[in-house]
């Protein structure tokens, strides 16, 4: 946490920690006990081929099944598999952020626990990384593993985002990727709560390249994301990378006012020419309802942003760790202070 003394440089010759691995893998887990054994089994040979030193950091996102026990066992069998466990469910985005905080590798791979992301791809990712790419993302070639409705909504969202967001997202790119240490530190320097990681990955830049892969069927269990959580997520993404929803109301308001003015002129003209027309309830009611609707809508949009500002200014820790399995690291779950302060 806050440092009261200057951190003394580690004296040469004293080994404070085991060797830093070259490759770290971050895997968020929410009720994935069934997938764990198969995952470890498939991952181990691939990682041994991909690098001569690796670690896997599982993040148990408040699972209520046997995930945590499984992770303890996995660590006992092979200490290269480590884990942290949250005090409750904080969501996948935050689980990934916590995983990144606890990795030490020069290259960090992020993947799902359900084997939808084929582990063999890690070898290709590493090859690209060794060529000098710092942000190597897996690109889904088809989304047939998702339901048609989800696919359609996803497509709509991407189109909306590329039209209105600060930058465009590469199509089909998700969390399955390899990040260089530099990119990881850049992500860790962004302690925002509403984490739309697809946007963050694109925002940090670095030398990026896509590697196509085919999404597999989920090994066990079912998707943890309902349409409700996905909608929330899409809204977070749009709101944290676009101010258009705020600004659009200026234009809408202007157009409506001009229309109102024109209508007024028209009414003055007709009244003077043809005399007053008594009835007019219908148009009155309609216009009152219309303006009330527009005002409530713009208030709602302001509320969405203000709610997000509120969530950020509270400065709560991003996550709380309940247990560490083979993972050292500061006890502070606070967002990291500016990492990588060395270098230009
Ligand atoms: N996940 C998580 N916390 C959550 C929901 C999901 O850590 O609150 C993890 C989950 O265990 C899996 C990954 O995020 O490793 C992707 O989840 P899922 O397969 O349910 O999502 P989908 O593939 O449908 O996008
Ligand atoms: Mg999945």
mmCIF file of C-alpha atoms and ligand atoms in Angstrom, residues 112 114 116 218 223, ligand 2:
data_model
loop_
_atom_site.group_PDB
_atom_site.id
_atom_site.type_symbol
_atom_site.label_atom_id
_atom_site.label_comp_id
_atom_site.label_asym_id
_atom_site.label_seq_id
_atom_site.Cartn_x
_atom_site.Cartn_y
_atom_site.Cartn_z
ATOM 1 C CA UNK A 112 -11.475 -18.762 -21.138
ATOM 2 C CA UNK A 114 -14.277 -23.664 -20.995
ATOM 3 C CA UNK A 116 -13.734 -22.564 -26.333
ATOM 4 C CA UNK A 218 -18.020 -25.192 -24.523
ATOM 5 C CA UNK A 223 -22.421 -19.772 -20.788
HETATM 6 MG MG1 LIG B 2 -17.558 -19.753 -23.154
#
